PDB file of C-alpha atoms in Angstrom:
ATOM      1  CA  MET A  89     235.619  50.690  15.509  1.00  0.00           C
ATOM      2  CA  SER A  90     234.314  47.136  15.542  1.00  0.00           C
ATOM      3  CA  ASP A  91     233.022  47.616  11.983  1.00  0.00           C
ATOM      4  CA  GLN A  92     236.563  48.419  10.846  1.00  0.00           C
ATOM      5  CA  GLU A  93     237.638  44.953  12.039  1.00  0.00           C
ATOM      6  CA  SER A  94     234.752  43.113  10.427  1.00  0.00           C
ATOM      7  CA  GLY A  95     235.522  39.420   9.942  1.00  0.00           C
ATOM      8  CA  ASP A  96     238.422  39.469  12.398  1.00  0.00           C
ATOM      9  CA  PRO A  97     238.613  38.376  16.063  1.00  0.00           C
ATOM     10  CA  ARG A  98     239.282  42.014  16.948  1.00  0.00           C
ATOM     11  CA  GLN A  99     235.691  42.776  15.937  1.00  0.00           C
ATOM     12  CA  TRP A 100     234.494  40.720  18.913  1.00  0.00           C
ATOM     13  CA  TYR A 101     237.103  42.416  21.122  1.00  0.00           C
ATOM     14  CA  TRP A 102     235.585  45.827  20.402  1.00  0.00           C
ATOM     15  CA  LEU A 103     232.023  44.546  20.721  1.00  0.00           C
ATOM     16  CA  GLU A 104     232.801  43.170  24.206  1.00  0.00           C
ATOM     17  CA  ILE A 105     234.171  46.569  25.249  1.00  0.00           C
ATOM     18  CA  ALA A 106     231.212  48.396  23.657  1.00  0.00           C
ATOM     19  CA  GLN A 107     228.771  46.417  25.818  1.00  0.00           C
ATOM     20  CA  THR A 108     230.234  47.991  28.965  1.00  0.00           C
ATOM     21  CA  MET A 109     230.011  51.577  27.731  1.00  0.00           C
ATOM     22  CA  PRO A 110     227.012  53.930  27.592  1.00  0.00           C
ATOM     23  CA  ALA A 111     225.649  55.011  24.252  1.00  0.00           C
ATOM     24  CA  ALA A 112     227.793  57.736  22.739  1.00  0.00           C
ATOM     25  CA  GLN A 113     226.214  61.149  22.443  1.00  0.00           C
ATOM     26  CA  LYS A 114     226.428  62.818  19.062  1.00  0.00           C
ATOM     27  CA  THR A 115     228.785  65.740  19.509  1.00  0.00           C
ATOM     28  CA  PRO A 116     231.103  67.432  16.995  1.00  0.00           C
ATOM     29  CA  ARG A 117     234.014  65.588  18.633  1.00  0.00           C
ATOM     30  CA  THR A 118     232.461  62.121  18.298  1.00  0.00           C
ATOM     31  CA  ARG A 119     231.311  62.814  14.732  1.00  0.00           C
ATOM     32  CA  LEU A 120     234.810  63.943  13.727  1.00  0.00           C
ATOM     33  CA  LEU A 121     236.373  60.941  15.436  1.00  0.00           C
ATOM     34  CA  GLY A 122     233.954  58.573  13.707  1.00  0.00           C
ATOM     35  CA  ILE A 123     234.646  60.081  10.284  1.00  0.00           C
ATOM     36  CA  ALA A 124     238.409  59.875  10.844  1.00  0.00           C
ATOM     37  CA  ILE A 125     238.234  56.204  11.863  1.00  0.00           C
ATOM     38  CA  LYS A 126     236.080  55.359   8.828  1.00  0.00           C
ATOM     39  CA  LEU A 127     238.521  57.138   6.531  1.00  0.00           C
ATOM     40  CA  PHE A 128     241.812  55.905   7.990  1.00  0.00           C
ATOM     41  CA  GLY A 129     240.913  52.736   9.901  1.00  0.00           C
ATOM     42  CA  ASN A 130     241.843  51.650  13.417  1.00  0.00           C
ATOM     43  CA  LYS A 131     245.474  50.806  12.638  1.00  0.00           C
ATOM     44  CA  ALA A 132     246.286  54.035  10.821  1.00  0.00           C
ATOM     45  CA  PHE A 133     244.500  56.094  13.489  1.00  0.00           C
ATOM     46  CA  SER A 134     245.978  54.142  16.434  1.00  0.00           C
ATOM     47  CA  PRO A 135     248.378  56.879  17.679  1.00  0.00           C
ATOM     48  CA  ILE A 136     245.438  59.270  18.035  1.00  0.00           C
ATOM     49  CA  LEU A 137     243.305  56.598  19.727  1.00  0.00           C
ATOM     50  CA  LEU A 138     246.046  56.070  22.297  1.00  0.00           C
ATOM     51  CA  LEU A 139     246.502  59.816  22.731  1.00  0.00           C
ATOM     52  CA  LEU A 140     242.771  60.190  23.394  1.00  0.00           C
ATOM     53  CA  LYS A 141     242.959  57.253  25.851  1.00  0.00           C
ATOM     54  CA  ILE A 142     240.196  55.305  24.108  1.00  0.00           C
ATOM     55  CA  LYS A 143     239.353  52.218  26.143  1.00  0.00           C
ATOM     56  CA  GLY A 144     240.937  49.134  24.579  1.00  0.00           C
ATOM     57  CA  ALA A 145     243.195  51.063  22.188  1.00  0.00           C
ATOM     58  CA  GLU A 146     246.256  49.543  23.900  1.00  0.00           C
ATOM     59  CA  LEU A 147     245.775  46.604  21.543  1.00  0.00           C
ATOM     60  CA  TYR A 148     247.273  48.786  18.801  1.00  0.00           C
ATOM     61  CA  GLN A 149     250.252  50.014  20.840  1.00  0.00           C
ATOM     62  CA  GLN A 150     252.857  48.188  18.734  1.00  0.00           C
ATOM     63  CA  VAL A 151     251.261  49.416  15.507  1.00  0.00           C
ATOM     64  CA  ALA A 152     251.258  52.981  16.829  1.00  0.00           C
ATOM     65  CA  ARG A 153     254.918  52.650  17.832  1.00  0.00           C
ATOM     66  CA  GLN A 154     255.804  51.544  14.300  1.00  0.00           C
ATOM     67  CA  GLN A 155     253.967  54.539  12.847  1.00  0.00           C
ATOM     68  CA  VAL A 156     255.621  56.987  15.234  1.00  0.00           C
ATOM     69  CA  ASP A 157     259.071  55.554  14.494  1.00  0.00           C
ATOM     70  CA  PHE A 158     258.485  55.793  10.744  1.00  0.00           C
ATOM     71  CA  ALA A 159     257.119  59.352  11.036  1.00  0.00           C
ATOM     72  CA  GLN A 160     260.093  60.431  13.172  1.00  0.00           C
ATOM     73  CA  LYS A 161     262.562  58.960  10.673  1.00  0.00           C
ATOM     74  CA  THR A 162     260.789  60.685   7.786  1.00  0.00           C
ATOM     75  CA  LEU A 163     260.713  63.979   9.701  1.00  0.00           C
ATOM     76  CA  CYS A 164     264.409  63.682  10.520  1.00  0.00           C
ATOM     77  CA  ASP A 165     265.248  63.151   6.834  1.00  0.00           C
ATOM     78  CA  ALA A 166     263.048  66.082   5.799  1.00  0.00           C
ATOM     79  CA  LEU A 167     264.599  68.438   8.365  1.00  0.00           C
ATOM     80  CA  LEU A 168     268.140  67.320   7.552  1.00  0.00           C
ATOM     81  CA  PHE A 169     267.959  67.764   3.791  1.00  0.00           C
ATOM     82  CA  SER A 170     265.592  70.754   3.698  1.00  0.00           C
ATOM     83  CA  GLY A 171     267.699  72.611   6.246  1.00  0.00           C
ATOM     84  CA  SER A 172     270.906  71.699   4.409  1.00  0.00           C
ATOM     85  CA  VAL A 173     269.546  72.950   1.075  1.00  0.00           C
ATOM     86  CA  LEU A 174     268.435  76.246   2.630  1.00  0.00           C
ATOM     87  CA  ALA A 175     271.750  76.665   4.456  1.00  0.00           C
ATOM     88  CA  LEU A 176     273.735  76.082   1.245  1.00  0.00           C
ATOM     89  CA  LEU A 177     271.654  78.537  -0.769  1.00  0.00           C
ATOM     90  CA  ALA A 178     271.765  81.115   2.029  1.00  0.00           C
ATOM     91  CA  GLY A 179     275.551  80.822   2.062  1.00  0.00           C
ATOM     92  CA  PHE A 180     275.565  81.760  -1.619  1.00  0.00           C
ATOM     93  CA  GLN A 181     273.280  84.721  -0.731  1.00  0.00           C
ATOM     94  CA  LEU A 182     270.467  83.794  -3.079  1.00  0.00           C
ATOM     95  CA  LEU A 183     267.234  85.777  -3.100  1.00  0.00           C
ATOM     96  CA  THR A 184     264.060  84.814  -1.243  1.00  0.00           C
ATOM     97  CA  ALA A 185     262.265  83.600  -4.375  1.00  0.00           C
ATOM     98  CA  SER A 186     265.187  81.298  -5.195  1.00  0.00           C
ATOM     99  CA  LEU A 187     265.098  79.829  -1.689  1.00  0.00           C
ATOM    100  CA  GLN A 188     261.366  79.159  -1.951  1.00  0.00           C
ATOM    101  CA  PHE A 189     261.676  77.616  -5.422  1.00  0.00           C
ATOM    102  CA  ALA A 190     264.547  75.374  -4.338  1.00  0.00           C
ATOM    103  CA  LEU A 191     262.668  74.294  -1.204  1.00  0.00           C
ATOM    104  CA  TRP A 192     259.588  73.273  -3.195  1.00  0.00           C
ATOM    105  CA  CYS A 193     261.683  71.471  -5.815  1.00  0.00           C
ATOM    106  CA  PHE A 194     263.462  69.539  -3.106  1.00  0.00           C
ATOM    107  CA  GLY A 195     260.272  68.770  -1.165  1.00  0.00           C
ATOM    108  CA  LEU A 196     258.480  67.339  -4.209  1.00  0.00           C
ATOM    109  CA  THR A 197     261.539  65.427  -5.412  1.00  0.00           C
ATOM    110  CA  ALA A 198     262.227  63.967  -1.966  1.00  0.00           C
ATOM    111  CA  SER A 199     258.589  62.899  -1.617  1.00  0.00           C
ATOM    112  CA  ALA A 200     258.625  61.167  -5.011  1.00  0.00           C
ATOM    113  CA  TRP A 201     261.903  59.371  -4.227  1.00  0.00           C
ATOM    114  CA  GLN A 202     260.762  58.194  -0.792  1.00  0.00           C
ATOM    115  CA  ILE A 203     257.417  56.951  -2.158  1.00  0.00           C
ATOM    116  CA  TRP A 204     259.287  54.997  -4.846  1.00  0.00           C
ATOM    117  CA  ARG A 205     261.564  53.599  -2.125  1.00  0.00           C
ATOM    118  CA  ASN A 206     258.555  52.558  -0.012  1.00  0.00           C
ATOM    119  CA  HIS A 207     257.184  50.597  -2.966  1.00  0.00           C
ATOM    120  CA  ARG A 208     260.572  49.058  -3.722  1.00  0.00           C
ATOM    121  CA  LEU A 209     261.186  47.883  -0.151  1.00  0.00           C
ATOM    122  CA  ALA A 210     257.624  46.663   0.486  1.00  0.00           C
ATOM    123  CA  THR A 211     257.274  42.936   1.082  1.00  0.00           C
ATOM    124  CA  PRO A 212     254.924  41.478  -1.546  1.00  0.00           C
ATOM    125  CA  GLU A 213     251.912  39.604  -0.221  1.00  0.00           C
ATOM    126  CA  THR A 214     251.884  36.028  -1.449  1.00  0.00           C
ATOM    127  CA  GLN A 215     248.802  34.022  -2.388  1.00  0.00           C
ATOM    128  CA  LEU A 216     249.339  31.873   0.717  1.00  0.00           C
ATOM    129  CA  ASP A 217     249.207  34.983   2.912  1.00  0.00           C
ATOM    130  CA  ILE A 218     245.952  36.066   1.262  1.00  0.00           C
ATOM    131  CA  GLU A 219     244.400  32.618   1.669  1.00  0.00           C
ATOM    132  CA  ALA A 220     245.485  32.416   5.317  1.00  0.00           C
ATOM    133  CA  SER A 221     243.983  35.836   5.978  1.00  0.00           C
ATOM    134  CA  GLU A 222     240.698  34.815   4.384  1.00  0.00           C
ATOM    135  CA  MET A 223     240.605  31.583   6.379  1.00  0.00           C
ATOM    136  CA  GLU A 224     241.148  33.551   9.578  1.00  0.00           C
ATOM    137  CA  LYS A 225     238.332  35.923   8.736  1.00  0.00           C
ATOM    138  CA  LEU A 226     235.881  33.122   8.002  1.00  0.00           C
ATOM    139  CA  GLY A 227     236.740  31.345  11.249  1.00  0.00           C
ATOM    140  CA  SER A 228     236.306  34.430  13.401  1.00  0.00           C
ATOM    141  CA  GLU A 229     232.989  35.307  11.730  1.00  0.00           C
ATOM    142  CA  SER A 230     231.550  31.863  12.428  1.00  0.00           C
ATOM    143  CA  SER A 231     232.584  31.816  16.104  1.00  0.00           C
ATOM    144  CA  LEU A 232     230.221  32.824  18.878  1.00  0.00           C
ATOM    145  CA  GLY A 233     231.854  36.005  20.095  1.00  0.00           C
ATOM    146  CA  LEU A 234     235.254  36.431  21.698  1.00  0.00           C
ATOM    147  CA  THR A 235     234.475  33.710  24.234  1.00  0.00           C
ATOM    148  CA  GLY A 236     233.979  31.260  21.385  1.00  0.00           C
ATOM    149  CA  CYS A 237     237.261  32.360  19.796  1.00  0.00           C
ATOM    150  CA  LEU A 238     239.161  31.761  23.040  1.00  0.00           C
ATOM    151  CA  LEU A 239     237.542  28.386  23.693  1.00  0.00           C
ATOM    152  CA  ALA A 240     238.113  27.297  20.075  1.00  0.00           C
ATOM    153  CA  ALA A 241     241.802  28.140  20.524  1.00  0.00           C
ATOM    154  CA  GLY A 242     242.008  25.609  23.372  1.00  0.00           C
ATOM    155  CA  ILE A 243     242.063  28.095  26.236  1.00  0.00           C
ATOM    156  CA  PRO A 244     240.400  26.704  29.409  1.00  0.00           C
ATOM    157  CA  ALA A 245     236.954  28.073  30.180  1.00  0.00           C
ATOM    158  CA  THR A 246     238.045  29.558  33.523  1.00  0.00           C
ATOM    159  CA  VAL A 247     240.910  31.448  31.887  1.00  0.00           C
ATOM    160  CA  SER A 248     238.682  32.574  29.024  1.00  0.00           C
ATOM    161  CA  LEU A 249     236.042  33.959  31.386  1.00  0.00           C
ATOM    162  CA  LYS A 250     238.716  35.692  33.456  1.00  0.00           C
ATOM    163  CA  LEU A 251     240.193  37.337  30.358  1.00  0.00           C
ATOM    164  CA  LEU A 252     236.754  38.318  29.123  1.00  0.00           C
ATOM    165  CA  ALA A 253     235.914  39.959  32.449  1.00  0.00           C
ATOM    166  CA  GLY A 254     239.220  41.824  32.358  1.00  0.00           C
ATOM    167  CA  ILE A 255     238.531  43.089  28.849  1.00  0.00           C
ATOM    168  CA  LYS A 256     235.193  44.483  29.945  1.00  0.00           C
ATOM    169  CA  ASP A 257     236.672  46.100  33.056  1.00  0.00           C
ATOM    170  CA  GLN A 258     240.244  47.232  32.280  1.00  0.00           C
ATOM    171  CA  PRO A 259     241.521  45.865  28.933  1.00  0.00           C
ATOM    172  CA  ALA A 260     245.045  47.173  29.481  1.00  0.00           C
ATOM    173  CA  THR A 261     245.539  45.013  32.599  1.00  0.00           C
ATOM    174  CA  VAL A 262     244.850  41.708  30.823  1.00  0.00           C
ATOM    175  CA  LEU A 263     246.043  42.542  27.314  1.00  0.00           C
ATOM    176  CA  ASN A 264     249.498  40.933  27.616  1.00  0.00           C
ATOM    177  CA  GLU A 265     248.050  37.713  29.022  1.00  0.00           C
ATOM    178  CA  LEU A 266     245.314  37.734  26.391  1.00  0.00           C
ATOM    179  CA  LEU A 267     247.827  38.026  23.541  1.00  0.00           C
ATOM    180  CA  VAL A 268     249.946  35.225  25.023  1.00  0.00           C
ATOM    181  CA  HIS A 269     246.957  32.877  25.020  1.00  0.00           C
ATOM    182  CA  TYR A 270     245.429  34.183  21.789  1.00  0.00           C
ATOM    183  CA  PRO A 271     248.080  35.833  19.560  1.00  0.00           C
ATOM    184  CA  ARG A 272     245.675  35.975  16.585  1.00  0.00           C
ATOM    185  CA  LEU A 273     244.067  38.967  18.255  1.00  0.00           C
ATOM    186  CA  ALA A 274     247.191  41.113  17.763  1.00  0.00           C
ATOM    187  CA  PRO A 275     247.024  43.343  14.661  1.00  0.00           C
ATOM    188  CA  ASN A 276     249.686  43.073  11.990  1.00  0.00           C
ATOM    189  CA  THR A 277     252.415  45.594  12.817  1.00  0.00           C
ATOM    190  CA  ASN A 278     253.612  45.966   9.214  1.00  0.00           C
ATOM    191  CA  LEU A 279     252.711  49.372   7.837  1.00  0.00           C
ATOM    192  CA  SER A 280     250.912  49.372   4.505  1.00  0.00           C
ATOM    193  CA  LYS A 281     252.393  51.132   1.481  1.00  0.00           C
ATOM    194  CA  ALA A 282     249.451  53.536   1.434  1.00  0.00           C
ATOM    195  CA  LEU A 283     250.065  54.528   5.066  1.00  0.00           C
ATOM    196  CA  LYS A 284     253.799  54.972   4.527  1.00  0.00           C
ATOM    197  CA  ASN A 285     253.230  57.037   1.398  1.00  0.00           C
ATOM    198  CA  GLY A 286     250.626  59.171   3.157  1.00  0.00           C
ATOM    199  CA  LEU A 287     252.947  59.895   6.077  1.00  0.00           C
ATOM    200  CA  THR A 288     255.862  60.596   3.744  1.00  0.00           C
ATOM    201  CA  LEU A 289     253.897  62.989   1.554  1.00  0.00           C
ATOM    202  CA  SER A 290     252.212  64.843   4.425  1.00  0.00           C
ATOM    203  CA  ILE A 291     255.450  65.344   6.397  1.00  0.00           C
ATOM    204  CA  ASN A 292     257.549  66.492   3.439  1.00  0.00           C
ATOM    205  CA  LEU A 293     254.914  68.833   2.046  1.00  0.00           C
ATOM    206  CA  THR A 294     254.103  70.286   5.480  1.00  0.00           C
ATOM    207  CA  ILE A 295     257.782  71.089   6.115  1.00  0.00           C
ATOM    208  CA  THR A 296     258.086  72.563   2.614  1.00  0.00           C
ATOM    209  CA  ALA A 297     254.912  74.645   2.818  1.00  0.00           C
ATOM    210  CA  ILE A 298     255.667  76.094   6.269  1.00  0.00           C
ATOM    211  CA  GLY A 299     259.274  76.842   5.348  1.00  0.00           C
ATOM    212  CA  SER A 300     258.344  78.522   2.074  1.00  0.00           C
ATOM    213  CA  TRP A 301     255.586  80.566   3.738  1.00  0.00           C
ATOM    214  CA  LEU A 302     257.849  81.868   6.519  1.00  0.00           C
ATOM    215  CA  ILE A 303     260.573  82.773   4.043  1.00  0.00           C
ATOM    216  CA  GLY A 304     258.082  84.624   1.850  1.00  0.00           C
ATOM    217  CA  ILE A 305     256.345  86.748   4.506  1.00  0.00           C
ATOM    218  CA  SER A 306     259.483  87.884   6.327  1.00  0.00           C
ATOM    219  CA  PRO A 307     262.209  90.358   5.344  1.00  0.00           C
ATOM    220  CA  GLN A 308     265.309  89.077   3.598  1.00  0.00           C
ATOM    221  CA  TYR A 309     267.092  86.386   5.684  1.00  0.00           C
ATOM    222  CA  TRP A 310     264.818  86.952   8.694  1.00  0.00           C
ATOM    223  CA  GLY A 311     262.419  84.398   7.288  1.00  0.00           C
ATOM    224  CA  LEU A 312     265.259  81.962   6.725  1.00  0.00           C
ATOM    225  CA  GLY A 313     266.342  82.431  10.327  1.00  0.00           C
ATOM    226  CA  LEU A 314     262.798  81.739  11.538  1.00  0.00           C
ATOM    227  CA  VAL A 315     262.645  78.581   9.438  1.00  0.00           C
ATOM    228  CA  MET A 316     265.926  77.251  10.821  1.00  0.00           C
ATOM    229  CA  VAL A 317     264.832  78.011  14.386  1.00  0.00           C
ATOM    230  CA  LEU A 318     261.519  76.248  13.730  1.00  0.00           C
ATOM    231  CA  PHE A 319     263.344  73.242  12.265  1.00  0.00           C
ATOM    232  CA  ALA A 320     265.562  73.075  15.359  1.00  0.00           C
ATOM    233  CA  ILE A 321     262.523  73.273  17.677  1.00  0.00           C
ATOM    234  CA  LEU A 322     260.790  70.502  15.738  1.00  0.00           C
ATOM    235  CA  ALA A 323     263.900  68.338  15.941  1.00  0.00           C
ATOM    236  CA  ALA A 324     264.295  68.871  19.683  1.00  0.00           C
ATOM    237  CA  GLY A 325     260.585  68.612  20.516  1.00  0.00           C
ATOM    238  CA  ILE A 326     259.477  65.725  18.315  1.00  0.00           C
ATOM    239  CA  LEU A 327     262.585  63.616  17.774  1.00  0.00           C
ATOM    240  CA  ARG A 328     263.668  64.092  21.424  1.00  0.00           C
ATOM    241  CA  GLN A 329     267.204  62.843  20.849  1.00  0.00           C
ATOM    242  CA  LYS A 330     269.956  65.302  21.686  1.00  0.00           C
ATOM    243  CA  HIS A 331     272.549  63.671  19.446  1.00  0.00           C
ATOM    244  CA  VAL A 332     270.177  63.828  16.458  1.00  0.00           C
ATOM    245  CA  THR A 333     269.412  67.497  17.096  1.00  0.00           C
ATOM    246  CA  MET A 334     273.116  68.297  17.435  1.00  0.00           C
ATOM    247  CA  MET A 335     273.840  66.401  14.216  1.00  0.00           C
ATOM    248  CA  LEU A 336     271.219  68.450  12.375  1.00  0.00           C
ATOM    249  CA  LEU A 337     272.522  71.767  13.716  1.00  0.00           C
ATOM    250  CA  THR A 338     276.120  70.834  12.900  1.00  0.00           C
ATOM    251  CA  THR A 339     275.207  69.806   9.359  1.00  0.00           C
ATOM    252  CA  TRP A 340     273.270  73.012   8.714  1.00  0.00           C
ATOM    253  CA  LEU A 341     276.092  75.191  10.052  1.00  0.00           C
ATOM    254  CA  ALA A 342     278.676  73.276   8.018  1.00  0.00           C
ATOM    255  CA  CYS A 343     276.645  73.687   4.825  1.00  0.00           C
ATOM    256  CA  PHE A 344     276.222  77.422   5.438  1.00  0.00           C
ATOM    257  CA  ALA A 345     279.930  77.864   6.258  1.00  0.00           C
ATOM    258  CA  LEU A 346     281.162  75.966   3.207  1.00  0.00           C
ATOM    259  CA  ALA A 347     278.792  77.815   0.880  1.00  0.00           C
ATOM    260  CA  SER A 348     279.793  81.191   2.370  1.00  0.00           C
ATOM    261  CA  ILE A 349     283.498  80.434   1.960  1.00  0.00           C
ATOM    262  CA  SER A 350     282.974  79.326  -1.634  1.00  0.00           C
ATOM    263  CA  HIS A 351     280.932  82.463  -2.341  1.00  0.00           C
ATOM    264  CA  TYR A 352     283.644  84.866  -1.117  1.00  0.00           C
ATOM    265  CA  ILE A 353     286.666  83.075  -2.533  1.00  0.00           C
TER     266      ILE A 353
END
């Protein structure tokens, strides 16, 4: 994890924590975790690090919160529009193959539109931002560990040693005070375009694939019922907001009712 923050003060943060821990034993779990961190990085993998209660991962709590919020919003959009499309088509009594085809068309189109929107709304990185980032990396590399970083920032030696001892013992207990004295340690909470696009694509395609599979393996309309129940469970269990779940259910029922009325008129 320290290697992922190479050239940044957070590298020293992880090295200080690593000194207090025994050597990790090579197990399938640690190998998988190491591969995932190398592939995705500490920031992108921060929700899992917090879920696994990795020592020191609280540093990425704000980043993880941003990711969870973005994933929940993307999931809500996917459930709302996918469920509405299925409810409309079911109201017109279309066949199973038509429901599956429409669901895949919508899933791919929605993914492409949201990825384009992520690129359009992304804040461009200026040359000054790049130069400032490089300057910060060079300074942290040349300092003598996290203690040197704290002392170079003008923090008194007694406070620096106290914070350093807290990091080695229980990082979560001193993290707020540490970030107040040394805010450069906090990771950037802005999500990268690659991370946003990855979350968008994985959520939309997962919803589409599961929905299409359930519709295809079940008898006529039973599969659709299973999909709508699954969507409702996902909304209630992951979004955890009653008004959002009720809004989704109301929208789906309204779409089905309007399509059914139009079909029989």
